[in-house]
PDB file of C-alpha atoms in Angstrom:
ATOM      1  CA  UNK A1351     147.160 212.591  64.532  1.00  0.00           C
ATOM      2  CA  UNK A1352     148.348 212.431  68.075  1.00  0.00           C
ATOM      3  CA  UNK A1353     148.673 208.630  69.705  1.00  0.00           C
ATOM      4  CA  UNK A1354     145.358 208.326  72.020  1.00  0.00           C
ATOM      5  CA  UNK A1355     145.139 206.592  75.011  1.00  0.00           C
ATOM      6  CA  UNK A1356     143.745 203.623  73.459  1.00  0.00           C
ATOM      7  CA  UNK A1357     146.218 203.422  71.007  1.00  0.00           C
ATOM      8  CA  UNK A1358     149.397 203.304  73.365  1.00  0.00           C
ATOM      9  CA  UNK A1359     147.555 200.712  75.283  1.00  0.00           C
ATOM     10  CA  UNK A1360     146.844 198.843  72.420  1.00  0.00           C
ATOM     11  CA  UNK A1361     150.630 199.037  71.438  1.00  0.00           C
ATOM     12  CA  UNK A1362     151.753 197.794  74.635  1.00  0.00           C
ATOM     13  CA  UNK A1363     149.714 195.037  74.752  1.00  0.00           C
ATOM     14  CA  UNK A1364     150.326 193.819  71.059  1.00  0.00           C
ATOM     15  CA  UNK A1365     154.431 193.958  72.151  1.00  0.00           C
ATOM     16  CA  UNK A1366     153.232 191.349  75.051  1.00  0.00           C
ATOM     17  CA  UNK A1367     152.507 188.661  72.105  1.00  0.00           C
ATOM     18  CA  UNK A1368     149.927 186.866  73.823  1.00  0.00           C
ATOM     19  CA  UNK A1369     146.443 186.219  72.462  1.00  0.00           C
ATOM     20  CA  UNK A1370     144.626 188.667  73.493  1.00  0.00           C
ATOM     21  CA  UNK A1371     140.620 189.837  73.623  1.00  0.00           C
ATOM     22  CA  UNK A1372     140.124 193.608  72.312  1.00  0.00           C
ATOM     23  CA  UNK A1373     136.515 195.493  72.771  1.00  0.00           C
ATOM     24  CA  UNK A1374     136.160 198.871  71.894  1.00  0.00           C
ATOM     25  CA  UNK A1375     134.122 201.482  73.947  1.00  0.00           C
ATOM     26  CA  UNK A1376     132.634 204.686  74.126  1.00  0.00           C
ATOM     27  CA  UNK A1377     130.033 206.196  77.089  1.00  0.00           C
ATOM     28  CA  UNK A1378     127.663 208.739  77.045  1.00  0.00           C
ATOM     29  CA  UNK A1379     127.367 210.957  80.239  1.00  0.00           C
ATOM     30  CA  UNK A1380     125.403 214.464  80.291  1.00  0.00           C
ATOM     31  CA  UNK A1381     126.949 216.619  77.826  1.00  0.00           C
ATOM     32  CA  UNK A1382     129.768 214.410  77.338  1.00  0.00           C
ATOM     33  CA  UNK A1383     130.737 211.377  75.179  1.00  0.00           C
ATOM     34  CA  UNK A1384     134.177 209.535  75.732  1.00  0.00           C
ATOM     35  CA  UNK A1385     135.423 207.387  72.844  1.00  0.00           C
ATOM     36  CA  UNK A1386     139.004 207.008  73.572  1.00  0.00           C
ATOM     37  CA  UNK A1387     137.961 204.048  75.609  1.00  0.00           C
ATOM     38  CA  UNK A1388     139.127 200.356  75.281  1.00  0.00           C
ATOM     39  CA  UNK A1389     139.327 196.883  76.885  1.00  0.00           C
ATOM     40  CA  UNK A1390     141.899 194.212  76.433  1.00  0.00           C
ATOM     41  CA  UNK A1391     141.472 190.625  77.776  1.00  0.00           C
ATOM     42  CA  UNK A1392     143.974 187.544  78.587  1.00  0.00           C
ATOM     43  CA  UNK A1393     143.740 184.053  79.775  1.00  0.00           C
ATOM     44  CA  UNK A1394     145.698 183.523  82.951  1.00  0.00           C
ATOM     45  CA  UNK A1395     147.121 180.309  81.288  1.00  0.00           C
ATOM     46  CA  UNK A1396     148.774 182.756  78.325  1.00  0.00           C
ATOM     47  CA  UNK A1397     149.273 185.499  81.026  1.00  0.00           C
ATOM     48  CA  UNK A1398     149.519 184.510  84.639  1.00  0.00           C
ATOM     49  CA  UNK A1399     148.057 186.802  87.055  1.00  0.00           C
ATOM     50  CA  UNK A1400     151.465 187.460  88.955  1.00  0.00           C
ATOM     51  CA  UNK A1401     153.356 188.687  85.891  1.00  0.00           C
ATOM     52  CA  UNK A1402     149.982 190.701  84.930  1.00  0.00           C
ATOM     53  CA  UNK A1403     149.828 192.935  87.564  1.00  0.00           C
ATOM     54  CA  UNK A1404     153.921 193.638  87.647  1.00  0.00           C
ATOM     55  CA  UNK A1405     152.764 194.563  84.363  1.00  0.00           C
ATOM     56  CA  UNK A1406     150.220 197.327  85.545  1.00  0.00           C
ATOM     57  CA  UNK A1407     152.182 198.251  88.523  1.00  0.00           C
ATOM     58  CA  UNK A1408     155.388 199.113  85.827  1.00  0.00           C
ATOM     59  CA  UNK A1409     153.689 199.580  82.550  1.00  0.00           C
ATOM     60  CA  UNK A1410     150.386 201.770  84.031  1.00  0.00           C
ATOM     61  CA  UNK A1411     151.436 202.657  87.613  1.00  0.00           C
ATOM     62  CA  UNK A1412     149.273 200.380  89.512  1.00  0.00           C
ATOM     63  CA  UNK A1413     149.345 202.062  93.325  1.00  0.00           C
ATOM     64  CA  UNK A1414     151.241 199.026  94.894  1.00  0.00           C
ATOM     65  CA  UNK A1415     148.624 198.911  97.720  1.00  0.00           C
ATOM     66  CA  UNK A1416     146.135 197.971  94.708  1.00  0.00           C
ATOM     67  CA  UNK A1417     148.162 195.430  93.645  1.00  0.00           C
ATOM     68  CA  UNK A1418     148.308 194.051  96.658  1.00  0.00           C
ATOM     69  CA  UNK A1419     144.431 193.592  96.520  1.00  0.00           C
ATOM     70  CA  UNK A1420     144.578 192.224  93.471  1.00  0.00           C
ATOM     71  CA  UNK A1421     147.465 189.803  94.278  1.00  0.00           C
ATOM     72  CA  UNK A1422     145.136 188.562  97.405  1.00  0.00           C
ATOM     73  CA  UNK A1423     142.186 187.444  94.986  1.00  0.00           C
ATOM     74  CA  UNK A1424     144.500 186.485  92.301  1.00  0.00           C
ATOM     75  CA  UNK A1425     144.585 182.453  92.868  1.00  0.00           C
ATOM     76  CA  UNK A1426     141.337 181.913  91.517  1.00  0.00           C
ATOM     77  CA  UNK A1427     141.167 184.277  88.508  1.00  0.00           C
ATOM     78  CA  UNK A1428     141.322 182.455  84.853  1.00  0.00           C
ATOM     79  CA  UNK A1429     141.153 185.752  83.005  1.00  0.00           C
ATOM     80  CA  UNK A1430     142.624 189.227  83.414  1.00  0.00           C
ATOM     81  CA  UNK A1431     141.339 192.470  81.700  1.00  0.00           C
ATOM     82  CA  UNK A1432     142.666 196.260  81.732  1.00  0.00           C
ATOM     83  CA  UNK A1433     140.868 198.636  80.213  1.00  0.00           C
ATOM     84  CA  UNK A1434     141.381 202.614  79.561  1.00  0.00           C
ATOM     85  CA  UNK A1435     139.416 205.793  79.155  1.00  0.00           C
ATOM     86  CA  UNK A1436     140.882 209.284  78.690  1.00  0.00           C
ATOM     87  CA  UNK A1437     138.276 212.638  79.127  1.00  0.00           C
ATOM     88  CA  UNK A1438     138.365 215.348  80.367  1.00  0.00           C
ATOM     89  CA  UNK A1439     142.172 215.759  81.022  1.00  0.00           C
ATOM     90  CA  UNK A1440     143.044 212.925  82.605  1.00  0.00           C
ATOM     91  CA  UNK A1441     143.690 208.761  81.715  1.00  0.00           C
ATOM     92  CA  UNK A1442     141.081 206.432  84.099  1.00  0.00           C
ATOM     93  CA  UNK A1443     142.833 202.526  84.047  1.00  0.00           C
ATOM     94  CA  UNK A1444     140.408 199.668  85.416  1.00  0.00           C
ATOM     95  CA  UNK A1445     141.884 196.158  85.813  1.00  0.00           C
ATOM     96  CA  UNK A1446     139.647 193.191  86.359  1.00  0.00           C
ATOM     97  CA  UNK A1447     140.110 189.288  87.502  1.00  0.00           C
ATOM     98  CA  UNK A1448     137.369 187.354  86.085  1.00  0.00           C
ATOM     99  CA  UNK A1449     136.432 184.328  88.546  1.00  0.00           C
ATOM    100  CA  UNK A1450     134.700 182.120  85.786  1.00  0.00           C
ATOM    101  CA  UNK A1451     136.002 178.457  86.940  1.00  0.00           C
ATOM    102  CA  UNK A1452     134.214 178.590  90.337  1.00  0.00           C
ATOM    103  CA  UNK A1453     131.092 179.015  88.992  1.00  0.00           C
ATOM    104  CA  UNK A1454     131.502 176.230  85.984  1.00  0.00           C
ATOM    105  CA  UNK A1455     132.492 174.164  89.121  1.00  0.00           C
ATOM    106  CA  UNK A1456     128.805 174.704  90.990  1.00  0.00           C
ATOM    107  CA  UNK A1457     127.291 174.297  87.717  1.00  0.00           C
ATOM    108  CA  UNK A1458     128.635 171.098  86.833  1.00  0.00           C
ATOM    109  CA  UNK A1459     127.802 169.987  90.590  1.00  0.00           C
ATOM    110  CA  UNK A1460     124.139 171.467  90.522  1.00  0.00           C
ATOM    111  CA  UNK A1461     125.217 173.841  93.518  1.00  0.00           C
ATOM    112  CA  UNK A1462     124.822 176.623  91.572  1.00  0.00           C
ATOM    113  CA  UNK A1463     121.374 178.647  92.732  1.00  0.00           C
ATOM    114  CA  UNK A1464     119.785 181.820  91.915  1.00  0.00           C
ATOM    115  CA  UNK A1465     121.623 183.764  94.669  1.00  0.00           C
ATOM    116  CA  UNK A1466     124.107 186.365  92.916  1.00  0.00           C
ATOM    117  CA  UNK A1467     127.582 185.210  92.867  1.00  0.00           C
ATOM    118  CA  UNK A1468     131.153 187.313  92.449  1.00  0.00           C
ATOM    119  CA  UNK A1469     132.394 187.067  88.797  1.00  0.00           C
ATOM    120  CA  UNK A1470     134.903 190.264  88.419  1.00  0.00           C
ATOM    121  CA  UNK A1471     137.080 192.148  91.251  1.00  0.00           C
ATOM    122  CA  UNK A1472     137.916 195.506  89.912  1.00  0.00           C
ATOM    123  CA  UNK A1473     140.233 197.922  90.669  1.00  0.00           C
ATOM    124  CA  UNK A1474     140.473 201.409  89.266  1.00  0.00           C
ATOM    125  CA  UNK A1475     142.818 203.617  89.518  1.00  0.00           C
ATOM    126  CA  UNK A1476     144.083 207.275  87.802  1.00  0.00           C
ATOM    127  CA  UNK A1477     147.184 207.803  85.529  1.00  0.00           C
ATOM    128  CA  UNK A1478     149.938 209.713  88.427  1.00  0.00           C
ATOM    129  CA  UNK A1479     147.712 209.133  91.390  1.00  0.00           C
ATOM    130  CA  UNK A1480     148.446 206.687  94.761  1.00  0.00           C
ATOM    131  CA  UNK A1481     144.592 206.943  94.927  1.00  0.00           C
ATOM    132  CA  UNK A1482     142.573 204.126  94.115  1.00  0.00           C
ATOM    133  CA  UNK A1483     138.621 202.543  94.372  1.00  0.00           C
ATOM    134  CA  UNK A1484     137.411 199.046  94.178  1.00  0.00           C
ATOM    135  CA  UNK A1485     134.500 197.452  92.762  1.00  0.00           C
ATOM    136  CA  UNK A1486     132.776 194.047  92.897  1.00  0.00           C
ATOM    137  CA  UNK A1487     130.388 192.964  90.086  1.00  0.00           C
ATOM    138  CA  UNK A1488     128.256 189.845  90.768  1.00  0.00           C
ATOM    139  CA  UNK A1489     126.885 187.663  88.455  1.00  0.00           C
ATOM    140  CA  UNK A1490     122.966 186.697  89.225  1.00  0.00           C
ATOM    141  CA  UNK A1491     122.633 183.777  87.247  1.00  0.00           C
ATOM    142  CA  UNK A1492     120.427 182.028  84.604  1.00  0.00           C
ATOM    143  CA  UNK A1493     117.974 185.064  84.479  1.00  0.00           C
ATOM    144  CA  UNK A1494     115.999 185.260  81.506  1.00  0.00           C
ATOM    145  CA  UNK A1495     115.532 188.686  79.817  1.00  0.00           C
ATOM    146  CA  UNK A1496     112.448 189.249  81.074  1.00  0.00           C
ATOM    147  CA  UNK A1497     113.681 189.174  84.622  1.00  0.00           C
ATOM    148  CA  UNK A1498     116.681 191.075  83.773  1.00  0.00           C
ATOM    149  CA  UNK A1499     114.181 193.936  82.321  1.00  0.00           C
ATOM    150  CA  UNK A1500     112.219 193.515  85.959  1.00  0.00           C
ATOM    151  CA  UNK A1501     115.725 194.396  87.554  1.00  0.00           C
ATOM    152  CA  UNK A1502     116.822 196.860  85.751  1.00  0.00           C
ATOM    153  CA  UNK A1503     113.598 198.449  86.001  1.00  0.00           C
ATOM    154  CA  UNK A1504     114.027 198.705  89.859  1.00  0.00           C
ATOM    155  CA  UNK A1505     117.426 199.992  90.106  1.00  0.00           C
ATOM    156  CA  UNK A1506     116.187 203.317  88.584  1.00  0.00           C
ATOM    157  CA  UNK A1507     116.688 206.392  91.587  1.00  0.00           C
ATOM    158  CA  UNK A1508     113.864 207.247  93.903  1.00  0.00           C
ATOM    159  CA  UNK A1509     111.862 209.666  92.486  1.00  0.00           C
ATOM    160  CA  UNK A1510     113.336 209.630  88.862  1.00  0.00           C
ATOM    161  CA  UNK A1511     113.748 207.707  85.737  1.00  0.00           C
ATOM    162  CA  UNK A1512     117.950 207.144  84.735  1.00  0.00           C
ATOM    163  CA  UNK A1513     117.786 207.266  80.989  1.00  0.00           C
ATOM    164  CA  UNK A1514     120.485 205.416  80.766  1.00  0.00           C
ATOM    165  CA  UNK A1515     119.056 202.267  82.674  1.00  0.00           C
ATOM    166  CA  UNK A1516     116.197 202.716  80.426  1.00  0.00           C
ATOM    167  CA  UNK A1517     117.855 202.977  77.052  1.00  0.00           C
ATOM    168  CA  UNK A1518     119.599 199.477  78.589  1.00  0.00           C
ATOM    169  CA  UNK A1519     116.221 198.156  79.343  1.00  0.00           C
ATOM    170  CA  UNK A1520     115.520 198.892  75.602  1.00  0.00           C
ATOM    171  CA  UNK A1521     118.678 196.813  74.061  1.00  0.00           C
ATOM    172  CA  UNK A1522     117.526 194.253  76.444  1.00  0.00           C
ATOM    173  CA  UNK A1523     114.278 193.543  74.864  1.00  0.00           C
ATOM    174  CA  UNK A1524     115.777 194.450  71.577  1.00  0.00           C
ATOM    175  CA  UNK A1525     118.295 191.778  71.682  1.00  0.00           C
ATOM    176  CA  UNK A1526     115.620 189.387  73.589  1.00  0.00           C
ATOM    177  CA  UNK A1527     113.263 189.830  70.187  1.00  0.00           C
ATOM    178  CA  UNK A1528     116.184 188.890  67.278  1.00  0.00           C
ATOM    179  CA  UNK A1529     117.038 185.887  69.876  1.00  0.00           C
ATOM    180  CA  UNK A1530     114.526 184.698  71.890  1.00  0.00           C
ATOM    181  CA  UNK A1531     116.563 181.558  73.128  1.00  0.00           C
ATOM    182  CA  UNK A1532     119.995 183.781  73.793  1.00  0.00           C
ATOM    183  CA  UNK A1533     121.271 183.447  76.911  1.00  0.00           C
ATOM    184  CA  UNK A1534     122.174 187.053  78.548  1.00  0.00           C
ATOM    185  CA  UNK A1535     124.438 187.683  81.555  1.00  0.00           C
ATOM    186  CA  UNK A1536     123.335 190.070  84.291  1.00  0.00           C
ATOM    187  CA  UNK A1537     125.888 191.872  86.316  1.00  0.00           C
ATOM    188  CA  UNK A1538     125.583 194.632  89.140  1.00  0.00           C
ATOM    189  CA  UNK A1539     128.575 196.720  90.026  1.00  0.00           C
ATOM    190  CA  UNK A1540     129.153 197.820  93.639  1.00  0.00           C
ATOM    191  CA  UNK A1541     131.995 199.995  93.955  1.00  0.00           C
ATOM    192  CA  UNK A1542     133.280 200.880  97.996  1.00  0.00           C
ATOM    193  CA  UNK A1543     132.711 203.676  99.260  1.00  0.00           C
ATOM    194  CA  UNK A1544     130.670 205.361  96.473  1.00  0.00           C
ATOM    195  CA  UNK A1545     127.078 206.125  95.257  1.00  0.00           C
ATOM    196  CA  UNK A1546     127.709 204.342  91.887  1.00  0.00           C
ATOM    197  CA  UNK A1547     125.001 201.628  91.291  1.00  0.00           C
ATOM    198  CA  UNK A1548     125.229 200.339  87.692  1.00  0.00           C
ATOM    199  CA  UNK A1549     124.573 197.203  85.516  1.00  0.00           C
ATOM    200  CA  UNK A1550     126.439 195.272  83.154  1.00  0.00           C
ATOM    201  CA  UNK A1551     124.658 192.796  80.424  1.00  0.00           C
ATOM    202  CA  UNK A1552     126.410 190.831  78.378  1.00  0.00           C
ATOM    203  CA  UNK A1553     124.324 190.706  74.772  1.00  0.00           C
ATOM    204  CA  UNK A1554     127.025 188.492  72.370  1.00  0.00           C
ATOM    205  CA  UNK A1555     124.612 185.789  71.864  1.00  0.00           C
ATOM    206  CA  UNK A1556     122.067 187.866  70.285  1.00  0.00           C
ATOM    207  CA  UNK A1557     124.037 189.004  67.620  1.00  0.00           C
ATOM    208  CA  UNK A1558     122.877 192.228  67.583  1.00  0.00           C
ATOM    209  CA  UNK A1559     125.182 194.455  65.369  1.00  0.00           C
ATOM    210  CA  UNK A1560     125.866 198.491  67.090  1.00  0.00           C
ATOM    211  CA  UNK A1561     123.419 199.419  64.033  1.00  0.00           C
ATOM    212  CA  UNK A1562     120.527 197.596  65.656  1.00  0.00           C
ATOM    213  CA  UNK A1563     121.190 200.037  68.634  1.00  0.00           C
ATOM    214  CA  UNK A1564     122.003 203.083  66.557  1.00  0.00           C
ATOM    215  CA  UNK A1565     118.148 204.844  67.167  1.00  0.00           C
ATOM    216  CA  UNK A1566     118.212 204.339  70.853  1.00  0.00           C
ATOM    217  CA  UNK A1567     121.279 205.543  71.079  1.00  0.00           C
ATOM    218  CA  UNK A1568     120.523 208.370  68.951  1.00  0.00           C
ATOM    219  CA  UNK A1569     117.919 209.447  70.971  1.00  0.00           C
ATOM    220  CA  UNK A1570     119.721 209.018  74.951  1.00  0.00           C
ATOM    221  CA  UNK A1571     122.175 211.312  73.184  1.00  0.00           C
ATOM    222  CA  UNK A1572     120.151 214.002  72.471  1.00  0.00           C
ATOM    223  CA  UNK A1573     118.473 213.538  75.761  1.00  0.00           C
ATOM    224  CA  UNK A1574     121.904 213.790  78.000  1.00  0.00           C
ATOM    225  CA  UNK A1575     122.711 216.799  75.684  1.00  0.00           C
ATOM    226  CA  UNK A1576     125.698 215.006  73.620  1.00  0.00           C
ATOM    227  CA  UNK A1577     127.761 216.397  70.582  1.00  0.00           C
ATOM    228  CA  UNK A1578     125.370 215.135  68.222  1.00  0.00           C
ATOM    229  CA  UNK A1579     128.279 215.195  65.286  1.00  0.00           C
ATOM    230  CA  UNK A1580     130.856 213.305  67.209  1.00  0.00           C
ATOM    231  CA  UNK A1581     128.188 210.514  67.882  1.00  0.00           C
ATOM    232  CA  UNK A1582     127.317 209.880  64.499  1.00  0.00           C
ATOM    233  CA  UNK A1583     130.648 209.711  63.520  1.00  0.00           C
ATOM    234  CA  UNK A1584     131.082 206.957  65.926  1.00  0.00           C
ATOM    235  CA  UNK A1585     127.634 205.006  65.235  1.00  0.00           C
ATOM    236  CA  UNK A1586     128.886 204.890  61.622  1.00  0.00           C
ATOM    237  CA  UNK A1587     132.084 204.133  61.813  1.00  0.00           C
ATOM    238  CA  UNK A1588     131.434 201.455  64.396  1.00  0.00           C
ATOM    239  CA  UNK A1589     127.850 200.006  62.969  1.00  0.00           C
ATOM    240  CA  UNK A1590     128.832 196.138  61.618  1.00  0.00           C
ATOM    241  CA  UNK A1591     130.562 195.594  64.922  1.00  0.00           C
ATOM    242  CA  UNK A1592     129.066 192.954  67.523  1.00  0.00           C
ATOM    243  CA  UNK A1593     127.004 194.688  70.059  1.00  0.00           C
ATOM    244  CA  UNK A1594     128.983 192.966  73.036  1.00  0.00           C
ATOM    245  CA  UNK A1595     127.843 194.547  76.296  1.00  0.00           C
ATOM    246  CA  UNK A1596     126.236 197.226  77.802  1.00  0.00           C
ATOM    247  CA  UNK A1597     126.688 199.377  81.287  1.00  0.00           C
ATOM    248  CA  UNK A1598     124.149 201.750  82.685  1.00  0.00           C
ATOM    249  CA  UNK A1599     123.201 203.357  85.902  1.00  0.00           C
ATOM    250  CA  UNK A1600     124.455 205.798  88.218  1.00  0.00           C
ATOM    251  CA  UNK A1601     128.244 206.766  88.149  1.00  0.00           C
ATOM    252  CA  UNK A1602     130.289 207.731  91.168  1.00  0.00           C
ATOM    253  CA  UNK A1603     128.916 211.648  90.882  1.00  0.00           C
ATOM    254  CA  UNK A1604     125.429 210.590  90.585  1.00  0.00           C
ATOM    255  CA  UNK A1605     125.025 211.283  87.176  1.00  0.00           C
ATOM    256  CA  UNK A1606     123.337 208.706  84.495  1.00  0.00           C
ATOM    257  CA  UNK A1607     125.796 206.713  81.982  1.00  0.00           C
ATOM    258  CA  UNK A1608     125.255 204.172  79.513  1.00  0.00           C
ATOM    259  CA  UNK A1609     128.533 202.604  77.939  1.00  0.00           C
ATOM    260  CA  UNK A1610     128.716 200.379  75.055  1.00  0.00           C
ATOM    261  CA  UNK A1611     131.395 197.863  74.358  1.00  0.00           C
ATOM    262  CA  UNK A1612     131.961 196.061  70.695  1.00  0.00           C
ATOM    263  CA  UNK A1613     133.338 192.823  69.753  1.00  0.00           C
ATOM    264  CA  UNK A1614     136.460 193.319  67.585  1.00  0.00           C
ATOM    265  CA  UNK A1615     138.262 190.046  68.489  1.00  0.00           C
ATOM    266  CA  UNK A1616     137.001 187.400  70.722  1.00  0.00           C
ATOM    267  CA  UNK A1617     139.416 185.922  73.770  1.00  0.00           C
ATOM    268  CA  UNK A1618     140.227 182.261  72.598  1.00  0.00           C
ATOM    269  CA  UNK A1619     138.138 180.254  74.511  1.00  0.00           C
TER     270      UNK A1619
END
């Protein structure tokens, strides 16, 4: 079987020897579903954010201009991520800085209000190309699900229902139902320059399993006109895995996605 993307990732990062968080990913777009998809996460006490992005500018050819963006923000990041998805001939590389100690700061101060606040600085970039987009994905915090299902609710396009958003909607009330008391994170993704307009929630501490998801997911599947086959094979193969997080919205082309990340091993805390 040929090495996937994924895989030579994987390998690269496991040759770093650094602890290391690994979710893995698939997304469901009209007619399509991509499951050579993963996300690796560091500390930027086990891997500072200088040597990190040497690594993606060498390693993953990083545009250098990118880097430079990413060098600019770097300061305050306390945890890196790259992930990779391959489709449709060509190998898509997104690397993140997480901004998680400013916001512990405001909380511990009591400065911290409902007014969303940055958490990740994106960058993504494709495998052989100079070109590159950024995206910012702000945190609004301490929302309870039922506000987060009022949100997602509105971000739906005018004069249509995104199946995706609601099939996220759905796992949000799902998850809100085994755990009442969880808390959830709520993120919205801006990326420059583009029509995408997506959401990100963060569903660990519901311990929902991918098998609590596997009807709804079933059934956007068969709605967006995805090989049916292929998607079983994944909801099976994947089912006992932590439901970690969920994407959905509008993608770049202004078509509907839903991606699905799983827990395989948590980034030490």
């Amino acid at each position: 079987m040929p090495r996937t993307a994924s895989d030579q990732l994987l390998e690269a990062a496991q040759a770093l020897d650094l602890p290391c968080g690994q979710e893995v990913s698939f997304k469901l777009l009209p007619g399509q579903l991509l499951d050579d998809r993963l996300l690796l996460g560091w500390q930027t006490r086990d891997f500072p954010a200088a040597r990190f992005i040497d690594w993606l500018v060498q390693q993953w050819g990083l545009p250098q201009a990118a880097a430079d963006a990413l060098l600019q923000r770097a300061a305050a990041a306390n945890t890196l991520g790259l992930s990779v998805e391959a489709g449709e001939g060509q190998v898509l590389y997104k690397a993140y800085l997480e901004f998680w100690d400013p916001i512990r700061a405001r909380m511990r101060a009591g400065t911290l209000g409902p007014d969303p606040v940055l958490l990740h600085y994106g960058i993504k970039w494709q495998a052989g190309s100079a070109a590159y987009a950024q995206a910012e994905y702000h945190l609004h915090p301490q929302w309870a699900a039922y506000a987060i299902v009022q949100r997602i609710q509105a971000l739906h396009p005018p004069g249509r229902t995104s199946l995706a958003l609601s099939t996220a909607n759905a796992l949000v009330q799902r998850g809100s139902m085994r755990a009442p008391r969880a808390p959830m994170l709520y993120l919205e993704a801006h990326e420059a320059g583009s029509a995408r307009h997506s959401c990100d929630i963060n569903l660990y501490q519901t311990a929902l399993r991918l098998a609590d998801a596997t009807g709804l997911l079933r059934q956007l599947g068969q709605d967006l006109g995805v090989p049916a086959a292929a998607l079983d094979t994944l909801l099976q193969e994947h089912a006992a895995l932590p439901l970690g997080h969920v994407a959905a919205g509008i993608d770049r082309r202004g078509q509907d996605f839903l991606s699905i990340y799983l827990g395989v091993r948590t980034l030490p805390a």
